[in-house]
PDB file of N, CA and C in Angstrom:
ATOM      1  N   UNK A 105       0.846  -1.175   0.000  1.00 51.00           N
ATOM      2  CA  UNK A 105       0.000   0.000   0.000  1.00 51.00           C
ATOM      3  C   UNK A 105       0.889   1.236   0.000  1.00 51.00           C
ATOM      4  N   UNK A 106       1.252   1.668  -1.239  1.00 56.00           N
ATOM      5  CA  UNK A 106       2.060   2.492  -1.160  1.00 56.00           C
ATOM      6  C   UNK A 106       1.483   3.875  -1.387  1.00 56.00           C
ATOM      7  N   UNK A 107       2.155   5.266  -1.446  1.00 58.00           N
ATOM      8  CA  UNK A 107       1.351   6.123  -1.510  1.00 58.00           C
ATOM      9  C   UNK A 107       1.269   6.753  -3.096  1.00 58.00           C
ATOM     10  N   UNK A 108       0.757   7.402  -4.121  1.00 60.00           N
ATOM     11  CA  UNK A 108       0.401   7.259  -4.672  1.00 60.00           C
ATOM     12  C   UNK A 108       1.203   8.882  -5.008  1.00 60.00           C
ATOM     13  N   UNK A 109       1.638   9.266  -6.145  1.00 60.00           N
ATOM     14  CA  UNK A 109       2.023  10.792  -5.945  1.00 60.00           C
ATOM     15  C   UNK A 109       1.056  11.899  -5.976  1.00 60.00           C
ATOM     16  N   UNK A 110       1.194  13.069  -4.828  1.00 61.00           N
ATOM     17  CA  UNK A 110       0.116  14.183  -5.127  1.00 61.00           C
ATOM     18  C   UNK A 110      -0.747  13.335  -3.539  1.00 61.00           C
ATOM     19  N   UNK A 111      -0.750  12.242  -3.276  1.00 62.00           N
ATOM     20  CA  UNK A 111      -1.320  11.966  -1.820  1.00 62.00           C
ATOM     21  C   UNK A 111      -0.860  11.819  -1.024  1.00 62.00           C
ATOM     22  N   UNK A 112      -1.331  12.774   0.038  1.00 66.00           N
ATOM     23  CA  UNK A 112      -0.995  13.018   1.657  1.00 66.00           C
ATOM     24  C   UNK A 112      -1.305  12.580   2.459  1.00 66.00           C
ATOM     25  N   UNK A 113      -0.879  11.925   3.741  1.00 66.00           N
ATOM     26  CA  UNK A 113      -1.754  11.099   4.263  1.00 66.00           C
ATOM     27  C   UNK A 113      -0.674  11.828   6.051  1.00 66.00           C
ATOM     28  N   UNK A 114      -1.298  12.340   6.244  1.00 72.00           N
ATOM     29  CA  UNK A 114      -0.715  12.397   7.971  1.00 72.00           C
ATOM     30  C   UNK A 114      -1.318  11.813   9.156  1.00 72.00           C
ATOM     31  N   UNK A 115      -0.431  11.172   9.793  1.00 75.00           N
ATOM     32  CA  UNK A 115      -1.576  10.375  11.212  1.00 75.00           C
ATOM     33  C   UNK A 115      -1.139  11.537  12.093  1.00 75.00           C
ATOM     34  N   UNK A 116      -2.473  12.570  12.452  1.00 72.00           N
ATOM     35  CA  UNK A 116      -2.498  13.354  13.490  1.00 72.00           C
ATOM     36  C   UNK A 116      -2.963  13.048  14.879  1.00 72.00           C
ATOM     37  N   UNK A 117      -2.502  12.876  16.075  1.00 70.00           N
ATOM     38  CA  UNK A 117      -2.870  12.688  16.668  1.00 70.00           C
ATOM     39  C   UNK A 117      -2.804  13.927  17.587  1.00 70.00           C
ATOM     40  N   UNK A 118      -4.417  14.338  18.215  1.00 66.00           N
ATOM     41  CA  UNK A 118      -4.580  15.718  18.892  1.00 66.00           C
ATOM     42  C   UNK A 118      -4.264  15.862  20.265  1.00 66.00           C
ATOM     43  N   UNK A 119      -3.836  16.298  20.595  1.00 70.00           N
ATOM     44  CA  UNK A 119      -3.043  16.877  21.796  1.00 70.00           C
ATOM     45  C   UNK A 119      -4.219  16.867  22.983  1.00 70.00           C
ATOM     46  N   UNK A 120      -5.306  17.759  22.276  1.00 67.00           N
ATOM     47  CA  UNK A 120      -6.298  17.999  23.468  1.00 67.00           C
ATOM     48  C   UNK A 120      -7.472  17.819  22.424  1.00 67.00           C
ATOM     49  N   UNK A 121      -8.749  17.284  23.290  1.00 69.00           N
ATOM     50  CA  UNK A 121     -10.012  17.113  22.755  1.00 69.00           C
ATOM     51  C   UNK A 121     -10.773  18.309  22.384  1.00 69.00           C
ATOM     52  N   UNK A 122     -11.099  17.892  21.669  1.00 73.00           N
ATOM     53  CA  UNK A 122     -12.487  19.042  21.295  1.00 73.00           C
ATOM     54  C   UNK A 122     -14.076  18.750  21.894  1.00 73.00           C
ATOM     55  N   UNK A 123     -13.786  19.660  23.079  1.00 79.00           N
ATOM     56  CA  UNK A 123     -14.571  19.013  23.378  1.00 79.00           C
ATOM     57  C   UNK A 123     -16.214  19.450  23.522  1.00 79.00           C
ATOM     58  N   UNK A 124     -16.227  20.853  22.573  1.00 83.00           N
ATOM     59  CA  UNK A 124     -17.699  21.271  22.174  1.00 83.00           C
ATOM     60  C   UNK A 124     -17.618  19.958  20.784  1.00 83.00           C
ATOM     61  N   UNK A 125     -17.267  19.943  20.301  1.00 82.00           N
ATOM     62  CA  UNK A 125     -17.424  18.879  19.396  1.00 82.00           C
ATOM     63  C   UNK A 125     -17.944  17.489  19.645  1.00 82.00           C
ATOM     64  N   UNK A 126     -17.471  17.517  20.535  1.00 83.00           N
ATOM     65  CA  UNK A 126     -17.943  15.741  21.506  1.00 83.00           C
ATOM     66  C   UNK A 126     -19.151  16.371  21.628  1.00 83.00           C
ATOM     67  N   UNK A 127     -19.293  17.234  22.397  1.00 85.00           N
ATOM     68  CA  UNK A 127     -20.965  17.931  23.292  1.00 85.00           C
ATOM     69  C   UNK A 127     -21.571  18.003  22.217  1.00 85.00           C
ATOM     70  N   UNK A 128     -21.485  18.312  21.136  1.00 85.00           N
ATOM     71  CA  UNK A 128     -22.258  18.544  19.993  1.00 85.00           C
ATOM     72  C   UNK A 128     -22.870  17.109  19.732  1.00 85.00           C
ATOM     73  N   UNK A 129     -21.851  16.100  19.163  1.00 85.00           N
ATOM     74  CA  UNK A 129     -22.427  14.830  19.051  1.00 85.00           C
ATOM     75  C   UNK A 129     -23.011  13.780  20.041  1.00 85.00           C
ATOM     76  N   UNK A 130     -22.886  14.505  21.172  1.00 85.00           N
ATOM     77  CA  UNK A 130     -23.789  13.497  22.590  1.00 85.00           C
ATOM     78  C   UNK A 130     -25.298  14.165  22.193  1.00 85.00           C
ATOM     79  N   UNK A 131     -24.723  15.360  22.521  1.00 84.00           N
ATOM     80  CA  UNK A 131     -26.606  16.247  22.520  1.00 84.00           C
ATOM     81  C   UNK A 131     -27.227  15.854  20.532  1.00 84.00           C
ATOM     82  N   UNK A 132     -26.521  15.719  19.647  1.00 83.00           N
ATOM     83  CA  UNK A 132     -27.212  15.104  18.614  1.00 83.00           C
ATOM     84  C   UNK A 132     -27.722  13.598  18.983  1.00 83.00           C
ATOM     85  N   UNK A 133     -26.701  12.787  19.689  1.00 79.00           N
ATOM     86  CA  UNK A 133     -27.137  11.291  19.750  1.00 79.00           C
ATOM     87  C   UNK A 133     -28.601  11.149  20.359  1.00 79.00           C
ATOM     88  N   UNK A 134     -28.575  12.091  21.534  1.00 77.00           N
ATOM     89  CA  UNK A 134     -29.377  12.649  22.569  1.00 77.00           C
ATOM     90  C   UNK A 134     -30.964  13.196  21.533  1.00 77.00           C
ATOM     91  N   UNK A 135     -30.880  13.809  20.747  1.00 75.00           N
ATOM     92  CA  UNK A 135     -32.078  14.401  19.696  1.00 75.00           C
ATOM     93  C   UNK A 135     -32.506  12.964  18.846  1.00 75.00           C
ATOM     94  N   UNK A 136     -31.622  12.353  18.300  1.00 68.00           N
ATOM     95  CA  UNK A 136     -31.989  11.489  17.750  1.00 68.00           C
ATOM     96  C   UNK A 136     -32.997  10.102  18.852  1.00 68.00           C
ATOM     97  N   UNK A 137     -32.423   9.941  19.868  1.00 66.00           N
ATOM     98  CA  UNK A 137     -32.712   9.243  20.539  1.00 66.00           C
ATOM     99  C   UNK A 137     -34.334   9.348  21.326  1.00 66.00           C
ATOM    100  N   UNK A 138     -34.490  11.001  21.610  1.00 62.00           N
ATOM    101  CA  UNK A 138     -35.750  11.536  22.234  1.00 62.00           C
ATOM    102  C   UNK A 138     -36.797  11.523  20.738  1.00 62.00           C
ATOM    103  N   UNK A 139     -36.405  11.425  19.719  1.00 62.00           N
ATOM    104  CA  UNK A 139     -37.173  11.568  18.731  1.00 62.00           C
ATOM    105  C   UNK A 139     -38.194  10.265  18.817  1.00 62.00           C
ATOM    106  N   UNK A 140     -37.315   8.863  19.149  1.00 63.00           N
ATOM    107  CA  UNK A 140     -37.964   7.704  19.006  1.00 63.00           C
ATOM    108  C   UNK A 140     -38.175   7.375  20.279  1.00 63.00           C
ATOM    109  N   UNK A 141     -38.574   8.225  20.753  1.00 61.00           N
ATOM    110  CA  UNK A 141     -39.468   8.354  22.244  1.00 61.00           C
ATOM    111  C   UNK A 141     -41.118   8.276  21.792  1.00 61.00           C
ATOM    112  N   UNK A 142     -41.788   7.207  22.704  1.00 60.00           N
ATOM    113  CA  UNK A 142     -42.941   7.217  22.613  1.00 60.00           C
ATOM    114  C   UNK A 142     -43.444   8.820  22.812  1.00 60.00           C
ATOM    115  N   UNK A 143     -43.225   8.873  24.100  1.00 57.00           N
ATOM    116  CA  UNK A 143     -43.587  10.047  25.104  1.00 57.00           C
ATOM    117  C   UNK A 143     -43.510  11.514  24.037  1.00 57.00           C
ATOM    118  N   UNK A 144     -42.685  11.676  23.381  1.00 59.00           N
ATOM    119  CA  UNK A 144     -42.434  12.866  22.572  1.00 59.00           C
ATOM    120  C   UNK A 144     -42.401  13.050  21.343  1.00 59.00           C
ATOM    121  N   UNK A 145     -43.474  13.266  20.849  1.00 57.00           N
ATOM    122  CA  UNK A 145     -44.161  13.105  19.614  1.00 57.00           C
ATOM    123  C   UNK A 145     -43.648  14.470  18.727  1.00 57.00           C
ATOM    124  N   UNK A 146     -43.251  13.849  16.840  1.00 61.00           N
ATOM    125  CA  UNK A 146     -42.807  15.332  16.395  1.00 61.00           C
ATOM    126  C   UNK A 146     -43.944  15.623  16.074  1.00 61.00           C
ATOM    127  N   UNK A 147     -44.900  15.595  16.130  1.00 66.00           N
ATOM    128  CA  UNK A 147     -45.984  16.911  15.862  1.00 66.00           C
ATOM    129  C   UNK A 147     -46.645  16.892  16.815  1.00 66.00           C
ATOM    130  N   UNK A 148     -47.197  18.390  17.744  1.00 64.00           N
ATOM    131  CA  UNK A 148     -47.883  18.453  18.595  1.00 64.00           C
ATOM    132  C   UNK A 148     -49.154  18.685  18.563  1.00 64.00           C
ATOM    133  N   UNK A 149     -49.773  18.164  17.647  1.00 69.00           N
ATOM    134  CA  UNK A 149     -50.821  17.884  16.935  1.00 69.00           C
ATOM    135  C   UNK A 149     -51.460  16.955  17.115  1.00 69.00           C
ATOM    136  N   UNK A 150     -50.779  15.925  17.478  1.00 74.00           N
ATOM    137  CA  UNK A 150     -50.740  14.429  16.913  1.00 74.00           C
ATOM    138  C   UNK A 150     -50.675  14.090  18.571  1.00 74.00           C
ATOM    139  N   UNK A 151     -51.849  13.039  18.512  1.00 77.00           N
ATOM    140  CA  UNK A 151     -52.254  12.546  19.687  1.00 77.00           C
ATOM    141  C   UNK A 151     -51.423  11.029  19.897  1.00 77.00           C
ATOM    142  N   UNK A 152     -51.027  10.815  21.088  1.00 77.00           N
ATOM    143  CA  UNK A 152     -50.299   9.451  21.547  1.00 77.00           C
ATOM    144  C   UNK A 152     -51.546   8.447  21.605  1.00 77.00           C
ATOM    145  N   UNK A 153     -51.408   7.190  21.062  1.00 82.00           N
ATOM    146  CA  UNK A 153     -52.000   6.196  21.161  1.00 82.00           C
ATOM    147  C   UNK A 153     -51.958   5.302  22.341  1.00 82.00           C
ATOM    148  N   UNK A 154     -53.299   4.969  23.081  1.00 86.00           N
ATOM    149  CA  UNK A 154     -53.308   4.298  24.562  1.00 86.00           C
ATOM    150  C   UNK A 154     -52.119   3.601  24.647  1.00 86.00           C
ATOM    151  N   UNK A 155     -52.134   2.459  23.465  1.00 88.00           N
ATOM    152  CA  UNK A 155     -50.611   1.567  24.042  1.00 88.00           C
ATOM    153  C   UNK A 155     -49.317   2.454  24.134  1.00 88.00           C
ATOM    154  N   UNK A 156     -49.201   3.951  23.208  1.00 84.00           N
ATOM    155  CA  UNK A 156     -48.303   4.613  23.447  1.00 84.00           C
ATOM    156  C   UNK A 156     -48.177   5.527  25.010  1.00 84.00           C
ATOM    157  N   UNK A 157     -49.119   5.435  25.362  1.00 86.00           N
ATOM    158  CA  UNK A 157     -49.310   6.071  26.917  1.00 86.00           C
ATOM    159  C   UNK A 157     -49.000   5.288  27.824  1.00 86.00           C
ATOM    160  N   UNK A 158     -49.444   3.530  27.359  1.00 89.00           N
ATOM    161  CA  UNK A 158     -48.853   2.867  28.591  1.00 89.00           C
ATOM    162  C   UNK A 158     -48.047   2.688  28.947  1.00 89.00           C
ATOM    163  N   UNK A 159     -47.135   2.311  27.870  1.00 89.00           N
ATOM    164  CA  UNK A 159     -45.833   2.245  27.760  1.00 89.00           C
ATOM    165  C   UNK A 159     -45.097   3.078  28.561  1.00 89.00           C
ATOM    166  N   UNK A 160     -45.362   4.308  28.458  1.00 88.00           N
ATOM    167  CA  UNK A 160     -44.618   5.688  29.068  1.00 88.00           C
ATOM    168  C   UNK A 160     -44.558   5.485  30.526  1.00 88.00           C
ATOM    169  N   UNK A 161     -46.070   5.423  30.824  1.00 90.00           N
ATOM    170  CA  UNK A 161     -46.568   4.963  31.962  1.00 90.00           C
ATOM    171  C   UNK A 161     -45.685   3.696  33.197  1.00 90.00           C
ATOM    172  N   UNK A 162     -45.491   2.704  32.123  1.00 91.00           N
ATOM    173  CA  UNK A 162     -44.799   1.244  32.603  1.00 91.00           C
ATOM    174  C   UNK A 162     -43.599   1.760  32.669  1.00 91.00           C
ATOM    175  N   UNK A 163     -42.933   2.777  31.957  1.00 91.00           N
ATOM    176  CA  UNK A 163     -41.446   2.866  31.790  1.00 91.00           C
ATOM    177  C   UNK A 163     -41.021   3.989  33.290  1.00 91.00           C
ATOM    178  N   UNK A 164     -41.736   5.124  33.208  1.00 90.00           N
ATOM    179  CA  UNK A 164     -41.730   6.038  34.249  1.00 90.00           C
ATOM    180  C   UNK A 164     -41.556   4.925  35.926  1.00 90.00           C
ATOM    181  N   UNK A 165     -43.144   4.268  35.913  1.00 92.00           N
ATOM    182  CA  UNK A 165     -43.185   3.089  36.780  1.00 92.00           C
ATOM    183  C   UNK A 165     -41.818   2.439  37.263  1.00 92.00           C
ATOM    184  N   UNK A 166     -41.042   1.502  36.283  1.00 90.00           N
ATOM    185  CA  UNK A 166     -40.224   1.241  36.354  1.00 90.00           C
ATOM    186  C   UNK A 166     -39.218   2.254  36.756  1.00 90.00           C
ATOM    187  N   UNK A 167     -39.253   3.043  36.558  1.00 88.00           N
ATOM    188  CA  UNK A 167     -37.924   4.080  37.324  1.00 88.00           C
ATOM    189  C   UNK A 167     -38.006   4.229  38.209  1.00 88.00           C
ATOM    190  N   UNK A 168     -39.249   4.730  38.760  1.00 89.00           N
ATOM    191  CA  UNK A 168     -39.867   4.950  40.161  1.00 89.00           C
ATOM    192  C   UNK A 168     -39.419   3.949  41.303  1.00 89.00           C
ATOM    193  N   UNK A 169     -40.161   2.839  40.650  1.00 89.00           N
ATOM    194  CA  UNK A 169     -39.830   1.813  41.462  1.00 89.00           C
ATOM    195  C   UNK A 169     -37.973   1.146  41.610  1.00 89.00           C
ATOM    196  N   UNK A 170     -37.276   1.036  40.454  1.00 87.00           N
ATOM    197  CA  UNK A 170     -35.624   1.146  41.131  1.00 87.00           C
ATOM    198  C   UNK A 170     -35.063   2.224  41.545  1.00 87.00           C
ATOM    199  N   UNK A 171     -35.476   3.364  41.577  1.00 82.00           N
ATOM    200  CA  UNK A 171     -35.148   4.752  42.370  1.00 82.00           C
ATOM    201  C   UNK A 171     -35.545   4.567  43.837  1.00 82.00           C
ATOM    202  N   UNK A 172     -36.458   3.963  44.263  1.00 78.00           N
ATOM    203  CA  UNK A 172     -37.369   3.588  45.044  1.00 78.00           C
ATOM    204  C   UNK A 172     -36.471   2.693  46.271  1.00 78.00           C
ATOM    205  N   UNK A 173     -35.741   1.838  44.883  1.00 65.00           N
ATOM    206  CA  UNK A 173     -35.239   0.592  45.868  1.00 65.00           C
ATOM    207  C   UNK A 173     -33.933   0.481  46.638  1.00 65.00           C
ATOM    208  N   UNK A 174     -33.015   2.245  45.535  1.00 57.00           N
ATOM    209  CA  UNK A 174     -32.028   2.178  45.785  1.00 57.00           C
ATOM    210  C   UNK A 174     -31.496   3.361  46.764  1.00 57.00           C
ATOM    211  N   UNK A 175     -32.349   4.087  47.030  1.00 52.00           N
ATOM    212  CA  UNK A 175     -32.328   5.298  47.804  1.00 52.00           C
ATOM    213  C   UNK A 175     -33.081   4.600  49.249  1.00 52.00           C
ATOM    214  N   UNK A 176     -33.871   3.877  49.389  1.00 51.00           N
ATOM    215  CA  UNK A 176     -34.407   3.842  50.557  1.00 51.00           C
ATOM    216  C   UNK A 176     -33.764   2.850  51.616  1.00 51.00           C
ATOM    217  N   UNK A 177     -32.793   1.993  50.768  1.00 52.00           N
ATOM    218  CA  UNK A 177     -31.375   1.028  51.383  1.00 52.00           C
ATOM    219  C   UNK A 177     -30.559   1.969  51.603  1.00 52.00           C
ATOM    220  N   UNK A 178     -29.868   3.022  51.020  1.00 55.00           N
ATOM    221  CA  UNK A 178     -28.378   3.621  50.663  1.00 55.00           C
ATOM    222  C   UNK A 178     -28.780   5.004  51.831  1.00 55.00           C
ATOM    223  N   UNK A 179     -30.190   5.465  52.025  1.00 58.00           N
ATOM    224  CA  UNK A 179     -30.407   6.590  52.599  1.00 58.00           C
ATOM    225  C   UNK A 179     -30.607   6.655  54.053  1.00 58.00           C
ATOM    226  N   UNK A 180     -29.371   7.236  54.994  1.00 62.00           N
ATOM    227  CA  UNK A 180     -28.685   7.073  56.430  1.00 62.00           C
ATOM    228  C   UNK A 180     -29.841   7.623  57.349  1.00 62.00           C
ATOM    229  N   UNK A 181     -29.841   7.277  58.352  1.00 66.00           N
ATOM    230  CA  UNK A 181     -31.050   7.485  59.327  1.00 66.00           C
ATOM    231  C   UNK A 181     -31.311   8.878  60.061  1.00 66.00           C
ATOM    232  N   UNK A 182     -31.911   9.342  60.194  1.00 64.00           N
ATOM    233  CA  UNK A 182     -31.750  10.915  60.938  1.00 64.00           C
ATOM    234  C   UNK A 182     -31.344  10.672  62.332  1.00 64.00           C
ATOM    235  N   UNK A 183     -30.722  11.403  62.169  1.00 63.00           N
ATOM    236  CA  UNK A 183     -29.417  11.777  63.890  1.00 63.00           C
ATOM    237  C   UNK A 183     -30.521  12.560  64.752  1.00 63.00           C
ATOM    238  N   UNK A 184     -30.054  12.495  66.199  1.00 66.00           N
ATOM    239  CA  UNK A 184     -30.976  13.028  67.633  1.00 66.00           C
ATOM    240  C   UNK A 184     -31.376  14.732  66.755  1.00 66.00           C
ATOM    241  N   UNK A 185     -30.241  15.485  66.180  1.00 64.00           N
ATOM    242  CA  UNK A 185     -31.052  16.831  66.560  1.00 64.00           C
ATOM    243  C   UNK A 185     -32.350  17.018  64.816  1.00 64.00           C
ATOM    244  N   UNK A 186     -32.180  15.936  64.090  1.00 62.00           N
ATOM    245  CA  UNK A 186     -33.160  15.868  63.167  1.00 62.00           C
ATOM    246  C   UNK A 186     -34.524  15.516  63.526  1.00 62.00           C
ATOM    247  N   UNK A 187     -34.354  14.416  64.085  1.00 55.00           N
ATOM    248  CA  UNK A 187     -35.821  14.004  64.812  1.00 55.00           C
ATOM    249  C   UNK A 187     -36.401  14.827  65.822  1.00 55.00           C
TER     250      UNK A 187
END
């Protein structure tokens, strides 16, 4: 694989990140991702369908309930001058 004349080829490697650039492509991954959200519909026009409500519903649920499970083990007892 040799190089070819008139082609350049440099392996740059960057010193420091770019890192509005990263932020740019999380918060795009992030748009793409909320798009194929039941819950957030692109037209606000446009009504969610029951099974699309339950869903939301079951999913929220589910958070609730391991938020639920992991804060109420991990969360320390109130001391004499709290009570």
């Amino acid at each position: 694989m040799g190089n070819v004349a008139g082609e350049t080829r440099a392996n740059v490697i960057p010193l420091h990140t770019n890192r509005s650039r990263v932020a740019a492509r999380r918060r795009a991954g992030q748009r793409a991702e909320s798009r194929q959200h039941p819950s957030l519909l692109s037209d606000p026009n446009d009504r969610a369908s029951a099974e699309q409500i339950a869903a939301v519903v079951r999913e929220i649920d589910e958070h609730r309930r391991a938020a639920g499970a992991t804060t109420s083990s991990t969360e320390p007892t109130p001391n004499d001058l709290a009570q």
